[in-house]
Amino acid sequence: ANERKQEVSPVLPRAVQHRLDTMSEVDVATSVFIVVCGVVGVLFAIYQFRLIAKISLEATGDDSSFRLLADNNNQHSLIEIYNAIRLGADSFLHAEYKICLIFVVTFGTLVFFLTSRVPNDSGSGTHADWQQGGLTALAFVIGALTSIVSGYLGMKVAVFSNARTTISALDPVAPWTKSFNTAFRAGGVMGYSLCGISLITLYILCIAFNQVFSFAESPRTARALFESIAGFGLGGSSIALFGRVGGGIYTKAADVGADLVGKVEKNIPEDDPRNPATIADNVGDNVGDIAGMGADLFGSFAESTCAALVLSATSSELQSNFGTMLFPLVISAIGILTCILTSFVATNISPVKKGEDVEKVLKVQLILSTVLLTPLLALASWLFIPEEFSFDVKPEGVLETQTWWGVFICLLAGLWSGLLTGLITEYYTSHSYRPVREVAESSETGSATLIIYGLALGYKSAIIPVFLLALTVFASFYLCGLYGVSLAALGMLSSLSIGLTIDAYGPITDNAGGIAEMSGLPEEVREKTDALDAAGNTTAAIGKGFAIGSACLVGLALFGAFITRSELSSDAVSILSPRIFAALLVGAMIPYWFSAMTMKSVGIAANEMVKEVKRQFDTIPGLLNNEAGHAPADYARCIEISTNASLREMIPPGLLVMSTPLITGILFGQAAVAGLLAGAITSSVQMAISASNTGGAWDNAKKYVEKGCVYVDGVVQAKGSEIHKAAVVGDTVGDPLKDTSGPALNIVMKLMAILSLVFADFFNTFNDGEGLINWTQDTIAK
């Protein structure tokens, strides 16, 4: 047990001291802390939701917040649009999750049978370990269901809150404060409920599985325990793939269709109710940017924790106490409490009072949570990690002995590199800085030059984040080996609650602005929602950078766990091996193949949407010119197009990502899988950064033009100008880059790695891990 616990324990009551002294397998104090933090996170989410629910959508009595809704037509229109978005989001998620549930049952069965096939202890032959296979499959199902619940809850709360954010902007006393707090608290419901539920679920799995594979029995059972729990991360990441890809295709099909026909061709405003694709566009913000993003970051939490648990099982000192083994969960628990305290700064201590405050308040949340977590992570490392420890297998280039302060530096490196990556992303995607302004000004000579400038910006924006990630990986690996890399990922994700809050805030305010526009509310309301949304776009870029950086570290941590579980030596995965080098090249190609499939899927769906919008403008008399008494746009048909296209097109990219490691491991062996993963991770992180930042830069370049900030020969080039049309084209091209292919590459990095980790023993049953192709060659040679 940790000696420092004995040093600080006299401050505890004698009964508690006696219990801690005599604990065997389960550190009660650690368990209580983890569970309490998880419960507090869920309770805080419920508290946030109850505050939002107090805002009514119906005008009652003399409620002054509804003074601008006195016209019953406005109120009726607002509620009608709100219900249309709600029903559209529900119908898509129900359809998507039906497919996901079929997948969970089918693939869960495959997980059960394949992970039950393990090699004999003697090293030759195989046997069926139904217990380990069953627990891995159970963990997979629980992880998948937790991911579904997290995404669904986030989407429901976001849709519930969008119209209430619009109504809060009508408040005569404090419209800025109330509208911001409504959207921020709605994002908090998702952030804290997801983190709390995930933490409690994973802890319960650890305790339950410990009854079967007791970590204290032997190093082998400790490894079996956490290797089975790795199925939890696989389940979460699998659902995240469908959420990111399906939701991304849905939202961008509607967005591209609405922009090309509405803004470019017909010159009507964004979110104009005449445009048939506007409701589908607003629905897409929820299913893609809320449900998909929530599932993505849940997967990061689950996978990074599973990787750290698997790697910790290879150290006898870390195995000495279950509380020490659960240190990865302690990090997440500390993060929840810290983020809760930080959130009160935004809503109560220093609230938004004017438009200029919004971006500042959101940035303060990210910076303050990072600053507060720094000493807390140091304290946790000192309390929970032994003074010195080591691992059974130590790769080259790692310190001989690991220390608690080395663990802290790993966490610190991940925590601060995540913040810096996000801030650098903001620099390259916000029109407050020179890079995006250059892109906007390049539209003077047309959309071609704007696209060239945007692509160059995206490539350039990957330089510093990659250096930061490289330094983080190098320092973490040197101090604590592969375990250190997994801790760096956890350090970056320790502020996940507030990161999710801010990420979800953006789509909610975007929807609020669309509802205000479509309801015909006064310009002053739209000005407020636009300001809230503009700040959300900036912080969303920070969130995307954070998500990409964490996905890279999580992928590397899982890669390390796979190497450890497969017991591959440095020579076995040397790049000088033709098999490894060939697999490396194939792995580096996978993100391009995947991006090609998702980009084309958006193009196919957008093509259908453009044709439908044009058809409605041509066949519904008076719709385009907004003539009195004209029939309404058929929003339901556009929602149906996006839904069908996204569900149809999300399957092939998913099959590509999930089948590639399986086929490689079965045919070419575990070493080839290692090369495949290395290539996929290094290629994906750079593509993800450049794609996301290119799309974000084009989006904000368009907004910069719309603000009237671009001049040609002294003349303002605002909405409707040729320069604006060129900027809209760039924004439209960038939509699938920043909201479909770019974010989905996060899943590619993580899912391929966690799948390889879970099936590592299965790969080992084919010719002692050498694969069927090698087996065939050996047979021929004989």
mmCIF file of N, CA, C and O in Angstrom, residues 180-181 184 342-343 345-347 350-354 356-367 502 539:
data_model
loop_
_atom_site.group_PDB
_atom_site.id
_atom_site.type_symbol
_atom_site.label_atom_id
_atom_site.label_comp_id
_atom_site.label_asym_id
_atom_site.label_seq_id
_atom_site.Cartn_x
_atom_site.Cartn_y
_atom_site.Cartn_z
ATOM 1 N N PHE A 180 -27.593 33.420 -22.513
ATOM 2 C CA PHE A 180 -26.319 32.688 -22.421
ATOM 3 C C PHE A 180 -26.415 31.573 -21.388
ATOM 4 O O PHE A 180 -26.006 30.438 -21.654
ATOM 5 N N ASN A 181 -26.938 31.881 -20.215
ATOM 6 C CA ASN A 181 -27.019 30.870 -19.153
ATOM 7 C C ASN A 181 -27.879 29.687 -19.561
ATOM 8 O O ASN A 181 -27.596 28.538 -19.216
ATOM 9 N N PHE A 184 -25.755 27.652 -22.009
ATOM 10 C CA PHE A 184 -24.598 27.089 -21.304
ATOM 11 C C PHE A 184 -25.019 25.968 -20.365
ATOM 12 O O PHE A 184 -24.361 24.926 -20.284
ATOM 13 N N THR A 342 -15.930 25.504 -11.696
ATOM 14 C CA THR A 342 -15.602 26.464 -12.754
ATOM 15 C C THR A 342 -16.856 27.019 -13.420
ATOM 16 O O THR A 342 -16.919 28.205 -13.770
ATOM 17 N N SER A 343 -17.878 26.192 -13.586
ATOM 18 C CA SER A 343 -19.089 26.621 -14.305
ATOM 19 C C SER A 343 -19.817 27.758 -13.603
ATOM 20 O O SER A 343 -20.462 28.585 -14.250
ATOM 21 N N VAL A 345 -18.538 30.273 -12.308
ATOM 22 C CA VAL A 345 -17.929 31.547 -12.707
ATOM 23 C C VAL A 345 -18.677 32.125 -13.905
ATOM 24 O O VAL A 345 -18.929 33.340 -13.980
ATOM 25 N N ALA A 346 -19.073 31.260 -14.845
ATOM 26 C CA ALA A 346 -19.754 31.720 -16.051
ATOM 27 C C ALA A 346 -21.195 32.136 -15.796
ATOM 28 O O ALA A 346 -21.690 33.081 -16.405
ATOM 29 N N THR A 347 -21.880 31.450 -14.895
ATOM 30 C CA THR A 347 -23.312 31.699 -14.713
ATOM 31 C C THR A 347 -23.645 32.609 -13.539
ATOM 32 O O THR A 347 -24.707 33.238 -13.533
ATOM 33 N N SER A 350 -19.216 35.782 -12.703
ATOM 34 C CA SER A 350 -18.896 36.766 -13.745
ATOM 35 C C SER A 350 -19.726 36.460 -14.991
ATOM 36 O O SER A 350 -19.205 36.011 -16.020
ATOM 37 N N PRO A 351 -21.047 36.719 -14.926
ATOM 38 C CA PRO A 351 -21.927 36.334 -16.037
ATOM 39 C C PRO A 351 -21.800 37.258 -17.245
ATOM 40 O O PRO A 351 -21.198 38.330 -17.168
ATOM 41 N N VAL A 352 -22.366 36.805 -18.339
ATOM 42 C CA VAL A 352 -22.391 37.601 -19.572
ATOM 43 C C VAL A 352 -23.387 38.746 -19.416
ATOM 44 O O VAL A 352 -24.546 38.531 -19.056
ATOM 45 N N LYS A 353 -22.944 39.964 -19.720
ATOM 46 C CA LYS A 353 -23.828 41.130 -19.619
ATOM 47 C C LYS A 353 -23.957 41.887 -20.936
ATOM 48 O O LYS A 353 -24.838 42.720 -21.092
ATOM 49 N N LYS A 354 -23.063 41.591 -21.873
ATOM 50 C CA LYS A 354 -23.132 42.199 -23.200
ATOM 51 C C LYS A 354 -22.493 41.257 -24.203
ATOM 52 O O LYS A 354 -21.841 40.271 -23.821
ATOM 53 N N GLU A 356 -19.926 41.362 -26.096
ATOM 54 C CA GLU A 356 -18.473 41.191 -26.068
ATOM 55 C C GLU A 356 -18.016 40.240 -24.962
ATOM 56 O O GLU A 356 -16.874 39.767 -24.981
ATOM 57 N N ASP A 357 -18.885 39.986 -23.997
ATOM 58 C CA ASP A 357 -18.499 39.130 -22.864
ATOM 59 C C ASP A 357 -18.531 37.643 -23.196
ATOM 60 O O ASP A 357 -17.887 36.844 -22.507
ATOM 61 N N VAL A 358 -19.308 37.266 -24.217
ATOM 62 C CA VAL A 358 -19.609 35.845 -24.431
ATOM 63 C C VAL A 358 -18.348 35.027 -24.686
ATOM 64 O O VAL A 358 -18.076 34.035 -23.997
ATOM 65 N N GLU A 359 -17.564 35.445 -25.673
ATOM 66 C CA GLU A 359 -16.364 34.676 -26.023
ATOM 67 C C GLU A 359 -15.385 34.663 -24.858
ATOM 68 O O GLU A 359 -14.745 33.639 -24.581
ATOM 69 N N LYS A 360 -15.259 35.799 -24.174
ATOM 70 C CA LYS A 360 -14.326 35.877 -23.038
ATOM 71 C C LYS A 360 -14.734 34.902 -21.935
ATOM 72 O O LYS A 360 -13.889 34.187 -21.383
ATOM 73 N N VAL A 361 -16.025 34.848 -21.613
ATOM 74 C CA VAL A 361 -16.503 33.965 -20.547
ATOM 75 C C VAL A 361 -16.247 32.502 -20.903
ATOM 76 O O VAL A 361 -15.828 31.708 -20.047
ATOM 77 N N LEU A 362 -16.482 32.132 -22.145
ATOM 78 C CA LEU A 362 -16.269 30.749 -22.555
ATOM 79 C C LEU A 362 -14.785 30.375 -22.513
ATOM 80 O O LEU A 362 -14.416 29.274 -22.092
ATOM 81 N N LYS A 363 -13.920 31.285 -22.946
ATOM 82 C CA LYS A 363 -12.476 31.009 -22.891
ATOM 83 C C LYS A 363 -11.992 30.883 -21.450
ATOM 84 O O LYS A 363 -11.142 30.052 -21.141
ATOM 85 N N VAL A 364 -12.536 31.734 -20.579
ATOM 86 C CA VAL A 364 -12.151 31.673 -19.166
ATOM 87 C C VAL A 364 -12.463 30.297 -18.593
ATOM 88 O O VAL A 364 -11.706 29.759 -17.776
ATOM 89 N N GLN A 365 -13.570 29.708 -19.039
ATOM 90 C CA GLN A 365 -13.923 28.373 -18.558
ATOM 91 C C GLN A 365 -12.830 27.356 -18.889
ATOM 92 O O GLN A 365 -12.432 26.554 -18.039
ATOM 93 N N LEU A 366 -12.344 27.399 -20.108
ATOM 94 C CA LEU A 366 -11.317 26.449 -20.525
ATOM 95 C C LEU A 366 -9.996 26.687 -19.784
ATOM 96 O O LEU A 366 -9.354 25.750 -19.308
ATOM 97 N N ILE A 367 -9.604 27.955 -19.690
ATOM 98 C CA ILE A 367 -8.319 28.275 -19.061
ATOM 99 C C ILE A 367 -8.386 28.041 -17.555
ATOM 100 O O ILE A 367 -7.473 27.448 -16.961
ATOM 101 N N ILE A 502 -19.188 23.328 -23.471
ATOM 102 C CA ILE A 502 -18.956 24.394 -24.446
ATOM 103 C C ILE A 502 -19.217 23.896 -25.864
ATOM 104 O O ILE A 502 -19.739 24.636 -26.718
ATOM 105 N N THR A 539 -15.400 28.842 -29.955
ATOM 106 C CA THR A 539 -15.056 27.831 -28.953
ATOM 107 C C THR A 539 -15.255 26.419 -29.488
ATOM 108 O O THR A 539 -14.602 25.484 -29.021
#
